[in-house]
Short mmCIF file of C-alpha atoms in Angstrom, two decimals:
data_model
loop_
_atom_site.label_atom_id
_atom_site.label_comp_id
_atom_site.label_asym_id
_atom_site.label_seq_id
_atom_site.Cartn_x
_atom_site.Cartn_y
_atom_site.Cartn_z
CA GLU A 60 0.01 -0.01 -0.01
CA SER A 61 0.93 3.65 -0.46
CA GLY A 62 -0.49 6.61 1.33
CA LEU A 63 -2.40 6.34 4.59
CA TYR A 64 -3.29 2.74 5.45
CA LEU A 65 -5.18 1.98 8.61
CA HIS A 66 -6.25 -1.49 9.66
CA ILE A 67 -7.84 -2.13 13.01
CA GLY A 68 -8.51 -5.82 13.34
CA PHE A 69 -10.19 -8.18 15.73
CA GLU A 70 -10.19 -11.05 13.27
CA SER A 71 -10.14 -14.67 14.37
CA GLY A 72 -9.11 -17.68 12.34
CA LEU A 73 -7.19 -17.38 9.06
CA TYR A 74 -6.91 -13.79 7.86
CA LEU A 75 -5.09 -13.02 4.62
CA HIS A 76 -4.74 -9.52 3.19
CA ILE A 77 -2.62 -8.90 0.10
CA GLY A 78 -2.74 -5.21 -0.64
CA PHE A 79 -1.53 -2.80 -3.21
CA GLU A 80 -3.76 0.01 -2.11
CA SER A 81 -2.91 3.66 -2.65
CA GLY A 82 -4.40 6.67 -0.99
CA LEU A 83 -6.39 6.50 2.24
CA TYR A 84 -7.20 2.91 3.22
CA LEU A 85 -9.18 2.18 6.35
CA HIS A 86 -10.19 -1.32 7.43
CA ILE A 87 -11.86 -2.03 10.74
CA GLY A 88 -12.42 -5.75 11.02
CA PHE A 89 -14.12 -8.17 13.33
CA GLU A 90 -14.05 -11.04 10.85
CA SER A 91 -14.00 -14.67 11.91
CA GLY A 92 -13.12 -17.71 9.90
CA LEU A 93 -11.19 -17.54 6.61
CA TYR A 94 -10.79 -13.93 5.41
CA LEU A 95 -8.95 -13.17 2.16
CA HIS A 96 -8.57 -9.67 0.78
CA THR A 97 -6.50 -8.91 -2.30
CA GLY A 98 -6.61 -5.20 -2.90
CA PHE A 99 -5.49 -2.82 -5.56
CA GLU A 100 -7.74 -0.03 -4.40
CA SER A 101 -6.90 3.61 -4.96
CA GLY A 102 -8.40 6.65 -3.35
CA LEU A 103 -10.44 6.48 -0.16
CA TYR A 104 -11.17 2.91 0.86
CA LEU A 105 -13.20 2.17 3.98
CA HIS A 106 -14.13 -1.33 5.03
CA ILE A 107 -15.88 -2.06 8.30
CA GLY A 108 -16.39 -5.79 8.51
CA PHE A 109 -18.09 -8.26 10.78
CA GLU A 110 -17.99 -11.10 8.26
CA SER A 111 -18.00 -14.71 9.33
CA GLY A 112 -17.14 -17.77 7.29
CA LEU A 113 -15.18 -17.59 4.04
CA TYR A 114 -14.74 -14.00 2.88
CA LEU A 115 -12.88 -13.23 -0.34
CA HIS A 116 -12.47 -9.71 -1.67
CA ILE A 117 -10.39 -8.95 -4.75
CA GLY A 118 -10.53 -5.22 -5.30
CA PHE A 119 -9.39 -2.79 -7.91
CA GLU A 120 -11.67 -0.01 -6.74
CA SER A 121 -10.79 3.63 -7.30
CA GLY A 122 -12.29 6.67 -5.71
CA LEU A 123 -14.32 6.52 -2.51
CA TYR A 124 -15.02 2.94 -1.48
CA LEU A 125 -17.06 2.12 1.61
CA HIS A 126 -17.97 -1.40 2.65
CA THR A 127 -19.76 -2.22 5.86
CA GLY A 128 -20.19 -5.96 6.04
CA PHE A 129 -21.98 -8.40 8.25
CA GLU A 130 -21.88 -11.22 5.73
CA SER A 131 -21.92 -14.84 6.78
CA GLY A 132 -21.06 -17.88 4.74
CA LEU A 133 -19.10 -17.70 1.47
CA TYR A 134 -18.57 -14.07 0.41
CA LEU A 135 -16.70 -13.27 -2.81
CA HIS A 136 -16.30 -9.73 -4.09
CA ILE A 137 -14.20 -8.95 -7.13
CA GLY A 138 -14.35 -5.21 -7.65
CA PHE A 139 -13.24 -2.73 -10.24
CA GLU A 140 -15.54 0.00 -9.06
CA SER A 141 -14.69 3.66 -9.57
CA GLY A 142 -16.22 6.69 -7.98
CA LEU A 143 -18.27 6.50 -4.81
CA TYR A 144 -18.93 2.91 -3.82
CA LEU A 145 -20.99 2.10 -0.76
CA HIS A 146 -21.86 -1.45 0.25
CA ILE A 147 -23.67 -2.26 3.45
CA GLY A 148 -24.10 -6.00 3.57
CA PHE A 149 -25.89 -8.52 5.72
CA GLU A 150 -25.71 -11.32 3.20
CA SER A 151 -25.80 -14.95 4.25
CA GLY A 152 -25.01 -18.04 2.24
CA GLN A 153 -22.97 -17.85 -0.96
CA TYR A 154 -22.41 -14.29 -2.12
CA LEU A 155 -20.53 -13.41 -5.31
CA HIS A 156 -20.15 -9.85 -6.60
CA THR A 157 -18.06 -8.96 -9.60
CA GLY A 158 -18.27 -5.23 -10.12
CA PHE A 159 -17.14 -2.74 -12.69
CA GLU A 160 -19.45 0.00 -11.50
CA SER A 161 -18.62 3.67 -11.98
CA GLY A 162 -20.19 6.69 -10.41
CA LEU A 163 -22.23 6.50 -7.23
CA TYR A 164 -22.84 2.89 -6.23
CA LEU A 165 -24.90 2.07 -3.17
CA HIS A 166 -25.72 -1.50 -2.21
CA THR A 167 -27.51 -2.39 0.98
CA GLY A 168 -27.89 -6.15 1.07
CA PHE A 169 -29.77 -8.62 3.18
CA GLU A 170 -29.59 -11.43 0.65
CA SER A 171 -29.69 -15.07 1.66
CA GLY A 172 -28.88 -18.14 -0.38
CA LEU A 173 -26.86 -17.97 -3.59
CA TYR A 174 -26.29 -14.36 -4.66
CA LEU A 175 -24.45 -13.54 -7.87
CA HIS A 176 -24.01 -9.96 -9.08
CA ILE A 177 -21.95 -9.07 -12.14
CA GLY A 178 -22.22 -5.33 -12.67
CA PHE A 179 -21.10 -2.77 -15.18
CA GLU A 180 -23.38 -0.03 -13.99
CA SER A 181 -22.59 3.65 -14.48
CA GLY A 182 -24.14 6.72 -12.95
CA LEU A 183 -26.24 6.55 -9.80
CA TYR A 184 -26.73 2.93 -8.77
CA LEU A 185 -28.83 2.05 -5.76
CA HIS A 186 -29.50 -1.54 -4.79
CA ILE A 187 -31.32 -2.45 -1.61
CA GLY A 188 -31.56 -6.18 -1.52
CA PHE A 189 -33.55 -8.61 0.58
CA GLU A 190 -33.44 -11.43 -1.94
CA SER A 191 -33.65 -15.03 -0.89
CA GLY A 192 -32.80 -18.15 -2.84
CA LEU A 193 -30.89 -17.96 -6.12
CA TYR A 194 -30.25 -14.34 -7.08
CA LEU A 195 -28.46 -13.49 -10.31
CA HIS A 196 -27.93 -9.93 -11.48
CA ILE A 197 -25.87 -9.07 -14.55
CA GLY A 198 -26.03 -5.34 -14.97
CA PHE A 199 -25.00 -2.86 -17.63
CA GLU A 200 -27.32 -0.15 -16.39
CA SER A 201 -26.57 3.49 -16.97
CA GLY A 202 -28.10 6.58 -15.46
CA LEU A 203 -30.33 6.30 -12.42
CA TYR A 204 -30.73 2.68 -11.43
CA LEU A 205 -32.98 1.77 -8.55
CA HIS A 206 -33.43 -1.82 -7.49
CA ILE A 207 -35.32 -2.70 -4.34
CA GLY A 208 -35.38 -6.46 -4.17
CA LEU A 209 -38.05 -7.06 -1.56
CA ASN A 210 -39.95 -10.14 -2.69
CA GLN A 211 -42.94 -11.74 -1.01
CA ALA A 212 -40.86 -14.14 1.06
CA CYS A 213 -38.75 -11.24 2.27
CA ILE A 214 -41.77 -9.12 3.22
CA PHE A 215 -43.01 -12.05 5.27
CA THR A 216 -39.62 -12.63 6.88
CA LEU A 217 -39.12 -8.99 7.74
CA GLY A 218 -42.64 -8.74 9.10
CA LEU A 219 -43.45 -5.56 7.18
CA ASN A 220 -46.95 -4.77 8.37
CA GLN A 221 -49.46 -2.24 7.09
CA ALA A 222 -47.85 0.68 8.90
CA CYS A 223 -44.52 -0.22 7.36
CA ILE A 224 -45.95 -0.51 3.85
CA PHE A 225 -47.46 2.95 4.29
CA THR A 226 -44.23 4.42 5.59
CA LEU A 227 -42.25 3.00 2.70
CA GLY A 228 -44.76 4.50 0.27
CA LEU A 229 -45.26 1.25 -1.61
CA ASN A 230 -47.66 2.02 -4.46
CA GLN A 231 -49.50 -0.20 -6.91
CA ALA A 232 -46.59 -0.60 -9.29
CA TRP A 233 -44.46 -1.68 -6.37
CA ILE A 234 -46.97 -4.23 -5.17
CA PHE A 235 -47.00 -5.68 -8.71
CA THR A 236 -43.24 -5.81 -8.95
CA LEU A 237 -42.89 -7.53 -5.62
CA GLY A 238 -45.51 -10.08 -6.61
CA LEU A 239 -47.51 -9.77 -3.41
CA ASN A 240 -50.24 -12.38 -3.76
CA GLN A 241 -53.38 -12.92 -1.75
CA ALA A 242 -51.67 -14.81 1.04
CA CYS A 243 -49.18 -12.00 1.42
CA ILE A 244 -51.83 -9.30 1.50
CA PHE A 245 -53.54 -11.25 4.28
CA THR A 246 -50.37 -11.68 6.28
CA LEU A 247 -49.46 -8.03 5.97
CA GLY A 248 -52.92 -7.04 7.19
CA LEU A 249 -53.57 -4.57 4.37
CA ASN A 250 -57.02 -3.19 5.16
CA GLN A 251 -59.33 -0.96 3.13
CA ALA A 252 -57.49 2.24 3.98
CA CYS A 253 -54.26 0.66 2.87
CA ILE A 254 -55.72 -0.58 -0.41
CA TYR A 255 -56.90 2.98 -1.07
CA THR A 256 -53.55 4.51 -0.23
CA LEU A 257 -51.69 2.05 -2.40
CA GLY A 258 -54.03 2.82 -5.30
CA LEU A 259 -54.87 -0.77 -6.08
CA ASN A 260 -57.28 -0.61 -9.00
CA GLN A 261 -59.27 -3.35 -10.70
CA ALA A 262 -56.36 -4.58 -12.78
CA CYS A 263 -54.25 -4.85 -9.66
CA ILE A 264 -56.95 -6.73 -7.75
CA TYR A 265 -57.04 -9.21 -10.63
CA THR A 266 -53.28 -9.60 -10.79
CA LEU A 267 -52.97 -10.12 -7.07
CA GLY A 268 -55.69 -12.78 -7.21
CA LEU A 269 -57.78 -11.32 -4.43
CA ASN A 270 -60.79 -13.64 -4.15
CA GLN A 271 -63.98 -13.40 -2.13
CA ALA A 272 -62.36 -14.50 1.12
CA CYS A 273 -59.72 -11.87 0.68
CA ILE A 274 -62.20 -9.09 -0.06
CA PHE A 275 -63.99 -10.04 3.18
CA THR A 276 -60.82 -10.08 5.21
CA LEU A 277 -59.67 -6.74 3.82
CA GLY A 278 -63.03 -5.21 4.72
CA LEU A 279 -63.69 -3.69 1.30
CA ASN A 280 -67.08 -1.99 1.61
CA GLN A 281 -69.33 -0.42 -1.03
CA ALA A 282 -67.39 2.84 -1.18
CA CYS A 283 -64.18 0.93 -1.68
CA ILE A 284 -65.62 -1.22 -4.46
CA TYR A 285 -66.62 2.00 -6.21
CA THR A 286 -63.23 3.59 -5.76
CA LEU A 287 -61.42 0.50 -7.02
CA GLY A 288 -63.64 0.49 -10.10
CA LEU A 289 -64.73 -3.13 -9.79
CA ASN A 290 -67.11 -3.69 -12.68
CA GLN A 291 -69.27 -6.67 -13.55
CA ALA A 292 -66.42 -8.67 -15.09
CA CYS A 293 -64.38 -8.13 -11.97
CA ILE A 294 -67.22 -9.17 -9.66
CA TYR A 295 -67.45 -12.39 -11.68
CA THR A 296 -63.73 -13.02 -11.52
CA LEU A 297 -63.62 -12.39 -7.78
CA VAL A 298 -66.55 -14.80 -7.31
CA LEU A 299 -68.46 -12.45 -5.07
CA ASN A 300 -71.49 -14.48 -4.04
CA GLN A 301 -74.68 -13.48 -2.23
CA ALA A 302 -73.09 -13.54 1.21
CA CYS A 303 -70.35 -11.29 -0.05
CA ILE A 304 -72.75 -8.81 -1.65
CA PHE A 305 -74.54 -8.59 1.69
CA THR A 306 -71.39 -8.10 3.65
CA LEU A 307 -70.08 -5.46 1.27
CA GLY A 308 -73.39 -3.59 1.55
CA LEU A 309 -73.92 -3.26 -2.21
CA ASN A 310 -77.26 -1.48 -2.52
CA GLN A 311 -79.40 -0.75 -5.59
CA THR A 312 -77.32 2.22 -6.66
CA CYS A 313 -74.19 0.15 -6.45
CA ILE A 314 -75.70 -2.70 -8.44
CA TYR A 315 -76.51 -0.15 -11.14
CA THR A 316 -73.08 1.37 -11.06
CA LEU A 317 -71.36 -1.98 -11.24
CA GLY A 318 -73.51 -2.91 -14.22
CA LEU A 319 -74.73 -6.21 -12.80
CA ASN A 320 -77.11 -7.57 -15.42
CA GLN A 321 -79.39 -10.61 -15.35
CA ALA A 322 -76.62 -13.06 -16.13
CA CYS A 323 -74.57 -11.62 -13.32
CA ILE A 324 -77.43 -11.78 -10.82
CA PHE A 325 -77.76 -15.47 -11.72
CA THR A 326 -74.07 -16.15 -11.35
CA LEU A 327 -73.90 -14.39 -8.01
CA GLY A 328 -76.88 -16.40 -6.75
CA LEU A 329 -78.85 -13.44 -5.45
CA ASN A 330 -82.04 -14.92 -3.98
CA GLN A 331 -85.21 -13.31 -2.65
CA ALA A 332 -83.70 -12.33 0.68
CA CYS A 333 -80.83 -10.69 -1.13
CA ILE A 334 -83.07 -8.77 -3.51
CA TYR A 335 -84.92 -7.43 -0.46
CA THR A 336 -81.77 -6.43 1.33
CA LEU A 337 -80.35 -4.73 -1.74
CA GLY A 338 -83.58 -2.76 -2.16
CA LEU A 339 -84.05 -3.62 -5.82
CA ASN A 340 -87.29 -1.91 -6.78
CA GLN A 341 -89.34 -2.12 -9.94
CA ALA A 342 -87.15 0.28 -11.89
CA CYS A 343 -84.10 -1.72 -10.92
CA ILE A 344 -85.68 -5.01 -11.94
CA TYR A 345 -86.37 -3.43 -15.34
CA THR A 346 -82.89 -2.09 -15.71
CA LEU A 347 -81.31 -5.38 -14.76
CA GLY A 348 -83.48 -7.15 -17.33
CA LEU A 349 -84.78 -9.82 -14.97
CA ASN A 350 -87.07 -11.95 -17.11
CA GLN A 351 -89.39 -14.81 -16.17
CA ALA A 352 -86.59 -17.37 -15.99
CA CYS A 353 -84.68 -15.07 -13.72
CA ILE A 354 -87.64 -14.46 -11.42
CA PHE A 355 -87.99 -18.24 -11.10
CA THR A 356 -84.35 -18.80 -10.41
CA LEU A 357 -84.23 -16.04 -7.82
CA GLY A 358 -87.25 -17.53 -6.05
CA LEU A 359 -89.20 -14.28 -5.89
CA ASN A 360 -92.45 -15.23 -4.15
CA GLN A 361 -95.69 -13.32 -3.68
CA ALA A 362 -94.46 -11.30 -0.73
CA CYS A 363 -91.42 -10.31 -2.67
CA ILE A 364 -93.34 -9.23 -5.76
CA CYS A 365 -95.59 -7.10 -3.59
CA THR A 366 -92.70 -5.59 -1.71
CA LEU A 367 -90.80 -4.80 -4.89
CA GLY A 368 -93.88 -3.01 -6.23
CA LEU A 369 -94.03 -4.87 -9.53
CA ASN A 370 -97.08 -3.38 -11.17
CA GLN A 371 -98.99 -4.47 -14.25
CA ALA A 372 -96.58 -2.86 -16.69
CA CYS A 373 -93.70 -4.57 -14.97
CA ILE A 374 -95.40 -7.98 -15.04
CA TYR A 375 -95.89 -7.48 -18.78
CA THR A 376 -92.33 -6.52 -19.36
CA LEU A 377 -91.06 -9.45 -17.35
CA VAL A 378 -93.30 -11.80 -19.37
CA LEU A 379 -94.66 -13.56 -16.31
CA ASN A 380 -96.93 -16.25 -17.75
CA GLN A 381 -99.38 -18.59 -16.06
CA ALA A 382 -96.69 -21.04 -14.97
CA CYS A 383 -94.77 -18.21 -13.44
CA ILE A 384 -97.78 -16.82 -11.58
CA PHE A 385 -98.33 -20.29 -10.14
CA THR A 386 -94.75 -20.73 -9.14
CA LEU A 387 -94.62 -17.33 -7.53
CA GLY A 388 -97.80 -18.10 -5.56
CA LEU A 389 -99.54 -14.83 -6.41
CA ASN A 390 -102.84 -14.89 -4.52
CA GLN A 391 -105.87 -12.61 -4.75
CA THR A 392 -104.46 -9.94 -2.47
CA CYS A 393 -101.25 -9.80 -4.44
CA ILE A 394 -103.07 -9.55 -7.77
CA TYR A 395 -104.98 -6.59 -6.32
CA THR A 396 -101.84 -4.93 -5.13
CA LEU A 397 -100.19 -5.36 -8.49
CA GLY A 398 -103.25 -3.92 -10.25
CA LEU A 399 -103.55 -6.67 -12.86
CA ASN A 400 -106.48 -5.68 -15.08
CA GLN A 401 -108.35 -7.60 -17.73
CA ALA A 402 -105.84 -6.94 -20.47
CA CYS A 403 -103.10 -8.18 -18.21
CA ILE A 404 -104.99 -11.38 -17.38
CA PHE A 405 -105.36 -12.02 -21.11
CA THR A 406 -101.73 -11.42 -21.79
CA LEU A 407 -100.66 -13.66 -18.95
CA VAL A 408 -102.98 -16.42 -20.26
CA LEU A 409 -104.50 -17.18 -16.87
CA ASN A 410 -106.69 -20.22 -17.53
CA GLN A 411 -109.34 -21.83 -15.35
CA ALA A 412 -106.86 -23.86 -13.33
CA CYS A 413 -104.90 -20.72 -12.66
CA ILE A 414 -107.98 -18.75 -11.57
CA PHE A 415 -108.79 -21.56 -9.13
CA THR A 416 -105.31 -21.71 -7.77
CA LEU A 417 -105.17 -17.98 -7.30
CA GLY A 418 -108.51 -18.00 -5.45
CA LEU A 419 -110.07 -15.26 -7.61
CA ASN A 420 -113.60 -14.71 -6.26
CA GLN A 421 -116.57 -12.69 -7.56
CA ILE A 422 -115.35 -9.39 -6.18
CA TRP A 423 -112.04 -9.94 -7.84
CA ILE A 424 -113.67 -10.67 -11.17
CA TYR A 425 -115.52 -7.36 -10.83
CA THR A 426 -112.46 -5.44 -9.85
CA LEU A 427 -110.44 -6.77 -12.75
CA GLY A 428 -113.30 -6.03 -15.16
CA LEU A 429 -113.46 -9.51 -16.66
CA ASN A 430 -116.17 -9.28 -19.31
CA GLN A 431 -117.78 -11.99 -21.43
CA ALA A 432 -114.94 -12.10 -23.92
CA CYS A 433 -112.49 -12.47 -21.12
CA ILE A 434 -114.48 -15.28 -19.49
CA TYR A 435 -114.42 -17.08 -22.84
CA THR A 436 -110.75 -16.59 -23.34
CA LEU A 437 -109.94 -17.80 -19.88
CA GLY A 438 -112.13 -20.89 -20.40
CA LEU A 439 -114.12 -20.50 -17.20
CA ASN A 440 -116.51 -23.46 -17.17
CA GLN A 441 -119.45 -24.29 -14.89
CA ALA A 442 -117.28 -25.66 -12.12
CA CYS A 443 -115.22 -22.53 -12.22
CA ILE A 444 -118.26 -20.24 -12.08
CA PHE A 445 -119.46 -22.16 -9.03
CA THR A 446 -116.14 -21.96 -7.34
CA LEU A 447 -115.87 -18.26 -8.03
CA GLY A 448 -119.39 -17.70 -6.67
CA LEU A 449 -120.63 -15.62 -9.62
CA ASN A 450 -124.22 -14.64 -8.73
CA GLN A 451 -126.96 -13.06 -10.85
CA ALA A 452 -125.69 -9.54 -10.42
CA CYS A 453 -122.26 -10.62 -11.47
CA ILE A 454 -123.57 -12.42 -14.57
CA TYR A 455 -125.37 -9.22 -15.51
CA THR A 456 -122.36 -7.07 -14.93
CA LEU A 457 -120.16 -9.37 -16.95
CA GLY A 458 -122.70 -9.38 -19.79
CA LEU A 459 -122.86 -13.15 -20.14
CA ASN A 460 -125.33 -13.73 -22.97
CA GLN A 461 -126.95 -16.92 -24.23
CA ALA A 462 -123.95 -17.96 -26.28
CA CYS A 463 -121.76 -17.50 -23.28
CA ILE A 464 -124.05 -19.52 -21.03
CA TYR A 465 -123.85 -22.31 -23.59
CA THR A 466 -120.15 -22.13 -23.89
CA LEU A 467 -119.68 -22.17 -20.19
CA GLY A 468 -122.00 -25.17 -19.85
CA LEU A 469 -124.20 -23.69 -17.13
CA ASN A 470 -126.74 -26.43 -16.35
CA GLN A 471 -129.89 -26.34 -14.24
CA ALA A 472 -128.04 -26.80 -10.98
CA CYS A 473 -125.83 -23.90 -11.92
CA ILE A 474 -128.75 -21.63 -12.83
CA TYR A 475 -130.27 -22.38 -9.45
CA THR A 476 -127.11 -21.76 -7.60
CA LEU A 477 -126.52 -18.51 -9.42
CA GLY A 478 -130.09 -17.38 -8.68
CA LEU A 479 -130.97 -16.45 -12.30
CA ASN A 480 -134.60 -15.22 -12.12
CA GLN A 481 -137.06 -14.41 -14.92
CA ALA A 482 -135.66 -10.95 -15.52
CA CYS A 483 -132.24 -12.41 -15.80
CA ILE A 484 -133.36 -15.11 -18.23
CA TYR A 485 -134.86 -12.36 -20.36
CA THR A 486 -131.83 -10.22 -20.18
CA LEU A 487 -129.58 -13.04 -21.09
CA GLY A 488 -131.82 -13.98 -24.03
CA LEU A 489 -132.17 -17.63 -23.13
CA ASN A 490 -134.36 -19.08 -25.88
CA GLN A 491 -136.06 -22.46 -26.15
CA ALA A 492 -132.98 -24.23 -27.43
CA CYS A 493 -131.01 -22.83 -24.57
CA ILE A 494 -133.58 -23.91 -21.98
CA TYR A 495 -133.39 -27.40 -23.45
CA THR A 496 -129.67 -27.45 -23.44
CA LEU A 497 -129.51 -26.27 -19.87
CA GLY A 498 -132.01 -28.93 -18.81
CA LEU A 499 -134.43 -26.61 -16.96
CA ASN A 500 -137.23 -28.81 -15.63
CA GLN A 501 -140.62 -27.91 -14.16
CA ALA A 502 -139.26 -27.29 -10.70
CA CYS A 503 -136.72 -24.97 -12.20
CA ILE A 504 -139.30 -23.03 -14.20
CA PHE A 505 -141.30 -22.55 -11.01
CA THR A 506 -138.31 -21.53 -9.03
CA LEU A 507 -137.20 -19.08 -11.67
CA GLY A 508 -140.70 -17.57 -11.80
CA LEU A 509 -141.15 -17.88 -15.56
CA ASN A 510 -144.65 -16.45 -16.19
CA GLN A 511 -146.81 -16.56 -19.33
CA ALA A 512 -145.10 -13.61 -20.93
CA CYS A 513 -141.80 -15.24 -20.36
CA ILE A 514 -142.99 -18.54 -21.80
CA TYR A 515 -144.11 -16.64 -24.86
CA THR A 516 -140.96 -14.64 -25.14
CA LEU A 517 -138.79 -17.65 -24.84
CA GLY A 518 -140.79 -19.41 -27.57
CA LEU A 519 -141.59 -22.41 -25.47
CA ASN A 520 -143.81 -24.55 -27.72
CA GLN A 521 -145.90 -27.59 -26.94
CA ALA A 522 -143.09 -30.07 -27.39
CA TRP A 523 -141.00 -28.02 -25.06
CA ILE A 524 -143.79 -27.85 -22.45
CA PHE A 525 -144.03 -31.62 -22.61
CA THR A 526 -140.32 -32.12 -22.39
CA LEU A 527 -140.01 -29.90 -19.37
CA GLY A 528 -142.94 -31.67 -17.72
CA LEU A 529 -144.94 -28.47 -17.27
CA ILE A 530 -148.41 -29.37 -16.08
CA VAL A 531 -151.00 -27.22 -17.82
CA PHE A 532 -153.64 -26.03 -15.40
#
């Protein structure tokens, strides 16, 4: 060496230093084990070392060289650095660094395992390393070079918690680079505030593989989902099911914003209870395009339909047919509430069986305005008329004429039950053929109060009188 050379040593074991240094050389050493240093450094050289194990340094550095080392295991450094070189090392395992760096070089290392660095960097070089396993870096970087080698295993090992992540200012790009996956996010305890601060958007959430369990654990609420821009495709990918939607508090506005359509609602498995909780009203059901198949799948029953306020227009739009009405269990009260009028009943093709099942009584028929044409269309037969309790006033109101009475098959027992008197028979225009068809016998004629004028009007001839068994007084 030439110039000022200072070596303060507390080494133990085999220590070998072959030096051709020039300038100011300072080495403070607490090495143990085999230490070999071959040096051709020039300029200011400072080495503070606490290495253990096999340490080999072959150096041709020039300029300001500073090495603070706590390496353990096999350490090999072959250096031709120039300029300001700073290395603070806590490496363990096999460490090999061959360097031709120039300019400002700063390396803070906590590597473990096999570490190999061959560098020809120039300019400002900063390497903070926490690598583990096999690490190989061959560098020809120029300009500003920044390498922070914290991988997922390292983050775990170092125990960097949420506060630490914040302090370090780790943003989305950083999270990507480090490859922090779902397990890591859990372990680090990154909560909603952290996710916001880090700026993790939808693409990031995808890349990190945050699934439903993770979203729960992180406590991402509705506001967060908005901020992160999670759209329908994302919700699918994350497999957010009904329980998750509940927990996240996604209300009607949110469902709109997220663009959850019918297919999505199916996939997410939103059932009746969920629809209630989310407050999906009629407008929402429209917007989401929930058709008959969807209503079935979701299990929307009568109470739900009422609560959601699905009116006649909505029922039309949703194409709820007879089978659907049955399945949904819409009873008389519900039909009232929904305001289903005659046109609606037609459109829905509610047949006799349906009317029975729904328990539509006489008042209901009035309210809905079911006229003769409607009764025909619906196929209401005698049994149905009985069941519905249509009395004389109702028959009048509905305008059931002779043809209708025929079609419906109202026989004598039915006429009795309905209380059709002479005025009614007139009004309905029941002629002789009709009386025959209906099977009105003598007792019936009496009961109905058919007088002479009526007999005339109806055209009851002799054969008819005989047939009916009318005794002529």
